[in-house]
Coordinates of C-alpha atoms and ligand atoms in Angstrom, one line a residue:
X1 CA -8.0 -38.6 -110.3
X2 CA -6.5 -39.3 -113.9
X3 CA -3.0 -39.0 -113.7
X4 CA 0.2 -40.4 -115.5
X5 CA 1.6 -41.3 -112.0
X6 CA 1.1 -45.1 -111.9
X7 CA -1.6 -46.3 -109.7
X8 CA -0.1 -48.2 -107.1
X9 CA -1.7 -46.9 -103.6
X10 CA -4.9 -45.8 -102.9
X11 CA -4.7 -42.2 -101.7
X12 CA -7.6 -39.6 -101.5
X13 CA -8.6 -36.7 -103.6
X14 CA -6.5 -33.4 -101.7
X15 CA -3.0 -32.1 -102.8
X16 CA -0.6 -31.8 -100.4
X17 CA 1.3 -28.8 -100.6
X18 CA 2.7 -28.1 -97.2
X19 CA 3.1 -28.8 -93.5
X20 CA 4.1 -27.8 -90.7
X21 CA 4.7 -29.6 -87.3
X22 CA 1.2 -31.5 -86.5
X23 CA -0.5 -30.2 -89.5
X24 CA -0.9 -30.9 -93.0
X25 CA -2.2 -28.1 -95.9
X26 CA -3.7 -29.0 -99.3
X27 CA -3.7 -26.9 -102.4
X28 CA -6.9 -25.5 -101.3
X29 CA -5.7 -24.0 -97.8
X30 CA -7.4 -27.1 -95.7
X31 CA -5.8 -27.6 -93.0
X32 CA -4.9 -31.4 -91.5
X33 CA -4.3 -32.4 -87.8
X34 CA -2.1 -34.7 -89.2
X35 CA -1.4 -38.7 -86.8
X36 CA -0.1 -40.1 -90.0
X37 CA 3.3 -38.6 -90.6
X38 CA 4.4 -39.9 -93.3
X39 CA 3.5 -43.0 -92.1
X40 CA 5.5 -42.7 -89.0
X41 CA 8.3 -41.4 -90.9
X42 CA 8.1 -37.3 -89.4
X43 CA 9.7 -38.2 -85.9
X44 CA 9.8 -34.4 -85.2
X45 CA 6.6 -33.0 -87.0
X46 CA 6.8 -31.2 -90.6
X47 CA 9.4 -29.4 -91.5
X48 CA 11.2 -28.8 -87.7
X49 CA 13.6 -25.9 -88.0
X50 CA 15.9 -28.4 -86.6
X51 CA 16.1 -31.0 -89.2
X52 CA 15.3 -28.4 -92.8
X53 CA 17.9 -26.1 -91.1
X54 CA 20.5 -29.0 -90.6
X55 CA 19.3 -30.2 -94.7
X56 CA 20.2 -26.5 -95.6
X57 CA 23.3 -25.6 -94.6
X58 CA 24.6 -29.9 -95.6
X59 CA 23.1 -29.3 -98.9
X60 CA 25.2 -26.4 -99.0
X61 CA 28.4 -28.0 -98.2
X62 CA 28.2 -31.7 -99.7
X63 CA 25.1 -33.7 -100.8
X64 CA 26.3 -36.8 -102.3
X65 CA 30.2 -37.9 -102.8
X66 CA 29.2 -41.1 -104.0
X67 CA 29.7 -45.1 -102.6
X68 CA 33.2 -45.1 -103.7
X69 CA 34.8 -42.1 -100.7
X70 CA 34.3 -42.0 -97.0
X71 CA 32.8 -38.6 -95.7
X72 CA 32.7 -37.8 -92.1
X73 CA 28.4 -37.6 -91.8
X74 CA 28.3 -41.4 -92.1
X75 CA 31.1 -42.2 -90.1
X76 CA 29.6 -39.7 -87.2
X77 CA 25.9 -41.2 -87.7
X78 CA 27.5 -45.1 -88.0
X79 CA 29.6 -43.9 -84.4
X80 CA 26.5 -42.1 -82.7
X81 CA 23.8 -45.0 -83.5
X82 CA 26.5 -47.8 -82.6
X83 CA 26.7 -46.0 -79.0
X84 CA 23.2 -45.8 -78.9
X85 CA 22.4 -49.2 -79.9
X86 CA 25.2 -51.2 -78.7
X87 CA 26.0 -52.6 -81.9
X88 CA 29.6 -51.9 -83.6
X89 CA 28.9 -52.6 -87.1
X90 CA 26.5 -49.8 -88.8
X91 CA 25.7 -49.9 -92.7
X92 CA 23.2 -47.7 -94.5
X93 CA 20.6 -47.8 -97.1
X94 CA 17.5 -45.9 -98.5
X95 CA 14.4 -47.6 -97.6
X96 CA 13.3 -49.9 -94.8
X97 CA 12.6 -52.7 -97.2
X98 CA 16.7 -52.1 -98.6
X99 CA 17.4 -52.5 -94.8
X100 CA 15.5 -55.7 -94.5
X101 CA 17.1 -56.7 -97.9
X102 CA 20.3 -56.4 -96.8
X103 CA 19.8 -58.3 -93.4
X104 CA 18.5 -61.5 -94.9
X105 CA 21.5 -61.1 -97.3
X106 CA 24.0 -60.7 -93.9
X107 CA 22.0 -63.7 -92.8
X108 CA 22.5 -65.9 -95.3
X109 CA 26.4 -65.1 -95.9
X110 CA 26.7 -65.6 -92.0
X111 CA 24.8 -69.2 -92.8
X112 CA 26.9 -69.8 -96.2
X113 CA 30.0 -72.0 -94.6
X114 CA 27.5 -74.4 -92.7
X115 CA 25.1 -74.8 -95.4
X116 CA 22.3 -72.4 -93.4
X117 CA 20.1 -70.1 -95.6
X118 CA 16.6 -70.7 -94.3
X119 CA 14.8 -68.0 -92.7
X120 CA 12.0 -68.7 -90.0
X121 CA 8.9 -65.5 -90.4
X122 CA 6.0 -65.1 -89.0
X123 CA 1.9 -64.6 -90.8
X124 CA 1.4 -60.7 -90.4
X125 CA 4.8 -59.5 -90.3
X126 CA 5.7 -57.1 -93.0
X127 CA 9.0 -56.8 -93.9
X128 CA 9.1 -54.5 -97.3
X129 CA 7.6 -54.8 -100.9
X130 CA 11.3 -55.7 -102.8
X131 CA 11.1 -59.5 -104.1
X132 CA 12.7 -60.9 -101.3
X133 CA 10.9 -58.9 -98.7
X134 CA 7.8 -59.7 -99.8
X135 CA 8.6 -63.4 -99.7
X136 CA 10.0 -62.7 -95.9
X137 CA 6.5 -60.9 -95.2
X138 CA 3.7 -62.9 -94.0
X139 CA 1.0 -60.5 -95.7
X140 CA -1.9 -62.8 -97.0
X141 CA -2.4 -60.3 -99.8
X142 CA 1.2 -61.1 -101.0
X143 CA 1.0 -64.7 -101.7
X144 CA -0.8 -64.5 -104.9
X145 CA 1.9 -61.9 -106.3
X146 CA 5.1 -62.1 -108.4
X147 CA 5.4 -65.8 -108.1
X148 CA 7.4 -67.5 -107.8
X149 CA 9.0 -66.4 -104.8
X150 CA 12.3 -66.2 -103.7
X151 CA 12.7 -69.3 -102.1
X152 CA 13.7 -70.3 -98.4
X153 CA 11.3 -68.9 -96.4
X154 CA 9.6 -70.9 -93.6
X155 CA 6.4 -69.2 -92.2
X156 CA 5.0 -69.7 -88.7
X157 CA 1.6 -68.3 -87.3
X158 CA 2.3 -65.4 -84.8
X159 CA 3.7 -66.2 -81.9
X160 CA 3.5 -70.0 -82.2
X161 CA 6.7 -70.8 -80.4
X162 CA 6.5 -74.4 -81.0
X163 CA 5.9 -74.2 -84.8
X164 CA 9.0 -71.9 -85.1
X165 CA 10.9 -74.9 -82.8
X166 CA 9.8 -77.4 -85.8
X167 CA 10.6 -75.4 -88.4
X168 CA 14.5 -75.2 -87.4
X169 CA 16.9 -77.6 -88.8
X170 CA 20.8 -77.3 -89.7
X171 CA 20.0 -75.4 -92.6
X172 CA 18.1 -72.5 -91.0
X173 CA 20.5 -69.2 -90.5
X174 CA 18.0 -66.8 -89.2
X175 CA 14.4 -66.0 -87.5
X176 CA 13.4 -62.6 -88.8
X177 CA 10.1 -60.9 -86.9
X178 CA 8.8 -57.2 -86.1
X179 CA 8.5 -57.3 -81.9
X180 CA 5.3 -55.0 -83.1
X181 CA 3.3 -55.8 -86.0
X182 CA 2.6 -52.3 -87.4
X183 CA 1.2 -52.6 -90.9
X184 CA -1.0 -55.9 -89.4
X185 CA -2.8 -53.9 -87.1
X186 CA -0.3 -53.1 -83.8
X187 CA 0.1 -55.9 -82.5
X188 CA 2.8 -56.3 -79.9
X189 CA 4.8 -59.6 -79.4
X190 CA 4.0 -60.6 -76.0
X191 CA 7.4 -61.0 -73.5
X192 CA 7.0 -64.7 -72.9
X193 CA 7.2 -65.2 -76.9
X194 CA 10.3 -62.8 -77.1
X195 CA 12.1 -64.7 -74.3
X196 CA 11.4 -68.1 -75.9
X197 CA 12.6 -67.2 -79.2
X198 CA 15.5 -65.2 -78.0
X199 CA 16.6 -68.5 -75.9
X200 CA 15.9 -70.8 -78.9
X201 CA 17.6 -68.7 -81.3
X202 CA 20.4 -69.2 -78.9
X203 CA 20.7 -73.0 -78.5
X204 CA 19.9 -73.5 -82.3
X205 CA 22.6 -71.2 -82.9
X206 CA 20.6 -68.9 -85.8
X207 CA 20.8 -65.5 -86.0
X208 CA 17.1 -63.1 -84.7
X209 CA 17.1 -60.5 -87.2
X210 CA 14.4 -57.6 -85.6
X211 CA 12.5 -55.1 -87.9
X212 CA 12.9 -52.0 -86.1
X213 CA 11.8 -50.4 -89.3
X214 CA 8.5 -48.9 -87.3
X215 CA 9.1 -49.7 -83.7
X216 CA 12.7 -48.1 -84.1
X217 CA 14.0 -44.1 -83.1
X218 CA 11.9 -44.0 -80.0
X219 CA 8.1 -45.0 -82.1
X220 CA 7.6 -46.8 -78.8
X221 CA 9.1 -45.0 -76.1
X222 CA 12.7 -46.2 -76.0
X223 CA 15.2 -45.3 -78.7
X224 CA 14.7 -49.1 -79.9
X225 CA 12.2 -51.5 -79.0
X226 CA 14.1 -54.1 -77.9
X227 CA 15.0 -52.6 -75.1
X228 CA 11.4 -53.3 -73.9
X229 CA 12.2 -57.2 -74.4
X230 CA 15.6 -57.3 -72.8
X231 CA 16.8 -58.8 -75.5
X232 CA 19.8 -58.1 -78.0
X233 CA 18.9 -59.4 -81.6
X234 CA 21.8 -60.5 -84.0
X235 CA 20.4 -57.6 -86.1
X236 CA 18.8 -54.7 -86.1
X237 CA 17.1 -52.6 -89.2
X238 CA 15.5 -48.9 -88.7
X239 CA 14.1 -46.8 -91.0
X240 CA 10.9 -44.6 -91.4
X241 CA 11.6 -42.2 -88.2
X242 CA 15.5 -42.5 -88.5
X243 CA 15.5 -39.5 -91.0
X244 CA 12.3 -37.6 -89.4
X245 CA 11.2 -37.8 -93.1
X246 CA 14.5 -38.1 -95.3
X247 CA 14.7 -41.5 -97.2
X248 CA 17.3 -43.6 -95.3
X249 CA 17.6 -46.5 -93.5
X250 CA 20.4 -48.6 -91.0
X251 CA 20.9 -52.3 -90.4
X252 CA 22.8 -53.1 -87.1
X253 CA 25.2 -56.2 -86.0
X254 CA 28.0 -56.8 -83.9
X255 CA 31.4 -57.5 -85.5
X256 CA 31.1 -61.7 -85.2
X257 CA 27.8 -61.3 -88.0
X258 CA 29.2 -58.9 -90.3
X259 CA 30.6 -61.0 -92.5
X260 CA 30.0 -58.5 -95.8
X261 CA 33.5 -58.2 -98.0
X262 CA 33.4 -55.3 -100.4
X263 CA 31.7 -55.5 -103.0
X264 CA 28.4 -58.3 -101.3
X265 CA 26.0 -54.7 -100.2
X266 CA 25.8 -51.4 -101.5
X267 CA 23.9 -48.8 -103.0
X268 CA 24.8 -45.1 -105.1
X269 CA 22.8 -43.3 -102.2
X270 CA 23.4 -45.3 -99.1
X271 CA 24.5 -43.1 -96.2
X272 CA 25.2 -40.0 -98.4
X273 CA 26.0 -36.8 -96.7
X274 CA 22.4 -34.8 -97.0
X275 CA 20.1 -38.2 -95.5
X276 CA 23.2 -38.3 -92.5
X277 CA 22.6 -34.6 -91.8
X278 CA 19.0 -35.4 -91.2
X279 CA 19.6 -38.5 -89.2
X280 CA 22.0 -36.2 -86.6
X281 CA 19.1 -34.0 -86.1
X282 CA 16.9 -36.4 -85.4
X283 CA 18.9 -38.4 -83.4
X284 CA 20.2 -35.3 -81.4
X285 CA 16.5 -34.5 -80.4
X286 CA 15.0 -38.0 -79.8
X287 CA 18.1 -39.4 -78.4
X288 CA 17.6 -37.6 -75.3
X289 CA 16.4 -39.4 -71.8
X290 CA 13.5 -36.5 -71.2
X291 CA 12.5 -36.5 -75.3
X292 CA 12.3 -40.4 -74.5
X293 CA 10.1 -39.7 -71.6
X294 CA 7.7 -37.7 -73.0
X295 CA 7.2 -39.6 -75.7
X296 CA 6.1 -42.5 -73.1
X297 CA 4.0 -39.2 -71.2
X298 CA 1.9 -38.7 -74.6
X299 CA 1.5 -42.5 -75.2
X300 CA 0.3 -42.9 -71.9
X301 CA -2.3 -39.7 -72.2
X302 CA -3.2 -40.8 -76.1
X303 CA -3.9 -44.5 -74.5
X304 CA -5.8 -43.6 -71.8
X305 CA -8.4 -41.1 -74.4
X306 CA -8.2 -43.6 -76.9
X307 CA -9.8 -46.4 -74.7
X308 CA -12.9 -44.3 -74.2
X309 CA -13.7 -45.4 -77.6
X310 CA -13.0 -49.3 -77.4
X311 CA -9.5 -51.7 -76.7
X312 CA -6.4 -50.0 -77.4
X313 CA -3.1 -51.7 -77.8
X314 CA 0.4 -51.2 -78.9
X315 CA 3.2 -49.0 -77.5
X316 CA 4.5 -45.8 -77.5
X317 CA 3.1 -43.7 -79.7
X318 CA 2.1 -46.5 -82.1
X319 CA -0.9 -47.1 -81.1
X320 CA -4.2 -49.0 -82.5
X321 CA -8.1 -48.7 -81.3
X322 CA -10.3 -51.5 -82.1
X323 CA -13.3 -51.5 -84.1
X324 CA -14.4 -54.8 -83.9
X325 CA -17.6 -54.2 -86.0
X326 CA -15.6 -52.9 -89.0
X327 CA -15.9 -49.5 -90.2
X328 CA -12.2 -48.1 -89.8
X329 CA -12.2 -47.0 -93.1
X330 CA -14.9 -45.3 -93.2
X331 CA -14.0 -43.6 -90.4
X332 CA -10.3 -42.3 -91.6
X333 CA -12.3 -41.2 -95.1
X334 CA -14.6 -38.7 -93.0
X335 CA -11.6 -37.9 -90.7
X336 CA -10.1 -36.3 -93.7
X337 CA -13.2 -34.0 -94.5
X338 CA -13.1 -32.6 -91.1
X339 CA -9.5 -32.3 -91.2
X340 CA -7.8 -35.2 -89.5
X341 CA -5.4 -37.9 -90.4
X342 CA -6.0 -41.2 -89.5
X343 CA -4.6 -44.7 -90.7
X344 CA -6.4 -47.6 -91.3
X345 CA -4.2 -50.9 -91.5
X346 CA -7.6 -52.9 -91.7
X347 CA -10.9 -52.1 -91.3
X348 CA -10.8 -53.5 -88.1
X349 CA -8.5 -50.9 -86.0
X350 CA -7.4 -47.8 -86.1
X351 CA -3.5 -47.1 -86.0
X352 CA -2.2 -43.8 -84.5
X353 CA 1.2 -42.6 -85.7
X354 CA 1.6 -38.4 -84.4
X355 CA 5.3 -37.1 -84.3
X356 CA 6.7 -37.8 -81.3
X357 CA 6.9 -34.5 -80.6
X358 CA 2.9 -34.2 -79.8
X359 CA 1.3 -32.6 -77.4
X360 CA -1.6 -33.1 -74.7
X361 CA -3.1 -29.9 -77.4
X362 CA -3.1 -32.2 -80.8
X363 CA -4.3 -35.0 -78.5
X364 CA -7.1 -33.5 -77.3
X365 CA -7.8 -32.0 -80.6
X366 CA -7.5 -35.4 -82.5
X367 CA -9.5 -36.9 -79.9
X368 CA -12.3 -34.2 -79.9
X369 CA -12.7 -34.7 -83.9
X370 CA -12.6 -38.7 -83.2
X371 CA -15.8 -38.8 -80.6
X372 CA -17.4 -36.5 -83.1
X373 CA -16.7 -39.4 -86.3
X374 CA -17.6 -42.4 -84.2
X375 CA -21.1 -41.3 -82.3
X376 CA -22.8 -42.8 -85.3
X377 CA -21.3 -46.3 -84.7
X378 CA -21.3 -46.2 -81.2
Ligands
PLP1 C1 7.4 -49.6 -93.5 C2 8.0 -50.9 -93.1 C3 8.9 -51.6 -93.9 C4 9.3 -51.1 -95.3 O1 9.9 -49.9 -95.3 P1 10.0 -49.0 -96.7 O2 10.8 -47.8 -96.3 O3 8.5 -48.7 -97.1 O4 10.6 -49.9 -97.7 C5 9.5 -52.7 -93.4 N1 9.3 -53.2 -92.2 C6 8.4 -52.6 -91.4 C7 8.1 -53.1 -90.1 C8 7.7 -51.4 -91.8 O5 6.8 -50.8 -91.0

């Protein structure tokens, strides 16, 4: 389509107009069965009575007061996600990449006083498309673009514990890593690595800074996915499912790390009162033991139809089926013409992101269409 919006993502030929909960509708009344999400973004579904009634009556009472005056939603969010997370340092920002931003910034201030800047990554990470986080990000595709780089970024291959023990010297502050890569294909960091890294990170006194930015708000069936590791990183970032669909996004630390004076981090829009109100309701639903649980239910249910079709990995309800042949774009652009949407992070797997709120109904319905797309390639 000609358009004077900018060209910078793919995206097929339908309009979306609406949604509501699982599904999707174009300007043409087609209805979508919709795992996408907004890219994992719609923790509750489209438009949940919940979170637009919550957006209503804020938007009624304060949208925006501005970075310069305290209002109660942030303090309340800052408050609930600290109990939640066992952090006691909260700050806010818009996008998952700002989040990531801001955390190599904490980073390297924490490093400053001994000289430590560096930051250890890992090949298929992805961190965010802002300069810096695309230098962090270990997306082949990114190398060739904006050069040159910002600088200080040490990449290792995934999971290669003894490359990341080379890479450290005195002037390395941080080791920054998504526990599962979501935009390389779901791949989950195995417990061994974790453990390693975590007790590394330790000794070589620098700071593990995990992108929660996917895996965070109970994506994988705890509210944050390093529970699953029994581990406690030196910071946390969320985003995507934190506002079920609002832009806004958190970085987490502990007091001794947040070393930010006034002034160092900020934003106009960061934390203001209409993105808080959606990140209450969210985090009143999916903050909840039997939410939590289900969740785990439906990944369990959604893992055990995928793998009719082939491997499945991942977690929670982030979930990815392999194709080793190829094909899995192919197979999300007929998806779409018979009403279902899928995500291709490569042509290689399929990646399954539903609201967490799905049900053994959508499954069996997404699941139904999917044996109907692949009996041609299998
Ligand atoms: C999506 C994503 C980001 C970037 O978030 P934006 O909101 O698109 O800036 C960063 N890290 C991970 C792990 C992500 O999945």
């Amino acid at each position: 389509m000609k358009s004077t919006l900018m060209n910078v993502a793919n995206k097929p030929e339908p309009i979306m107009v609406s949604g509501s909960g699982h599904y999707l509708t174009d300007a043409s009344g087609q209805r979508y069965l919709d795992f996408v999400q907004g890219w994992a973004a719609n923790s509750l579904g489209h438009c949940p009575p919940e979170l637009t009634q919550a957006i209503l009556e804020q938007s009624q009472t304060l949208i925006h007061a501005g970075p310069g005056y305290h209002t109660g939603q942030s303090h309340n969010v800052a408050e609930r996600l600290s109990a939640l997370s066992g952090y006691d340092q909260v700050t806010f920002a818009n996008s998952g990449a700002e989040a990531n931003e801001c955390a190599i910034k904490l980073a390297r201030k924490w490093g400053e006083p001994t000289g430590r800047y560096k930051i250890i990554t890992f090949e298929g990470c992805f961190h965010g498309r802002t300069l810096a986080t695309m230098s962090a990000s270990g997306k082949a595709s990114f190398d060739a673009l904006y050069n040159p780089k910002v600088p200080g970024f040490m990449r290792a291959p995934w999971q290669d514990i003894d490359t990341v023990a080379e890479l450290i010297d005195n002037q390395t502050c941080a080791i920054m890593l998504e526990l599962v890569q979501g935009e390389a294909g779901v791949h989950p960091a195995t417990h061994e690595f974790i453990s390693q890294l975590a007790v590394l990170a330790r000794e070589q006194g620098v700071l593990l800074i995990v992108d929660e930015v996917q895996t965070g708000i109970g994506r994988t069936g705890q509210l944050f996915c390093f529970e699953h590791y029994g581990i406690k990183p030196s910071i946390v970032t969320l985003g995507k499912g934190l506002g079920g669909g609002m832009p806004v996004s958190a970085i987490l630390c502990d007091t001794a790390i947040a070393c930010f004076e006034p002034g160092d981090q900020g934003g106009t829009f960061n934390g203001n009162a209409l993105v808080m109100s959606a990140v209450t309701a969210v985090l009143d639903q999916v903050s909840l033991p039997e939410f939590l649980e289900q969740v785990q239910t439906s990944s369990a249910y959604l893992f055990d139809q995928l793998s009719q079709f082939g491997d499945v990995r991942g977690k929670g309800l982030l979930l990815a089926l392999d194709m080793p042949k190829g094909g899995a774009n192919a197979v999300v652009d007929r998806a779409l013409t018979q009403g279902l949407l899928l995500n291709a992070p490569n042509d290689d797997c399929l990646r399954f992101m539903p609201a967490l709120n799905v049900t053994k109904k959508e499954v069996d319905q997404m699941i139904e269409l999917l044996a109907q797309l692949l009996e041609p390639s299998i």
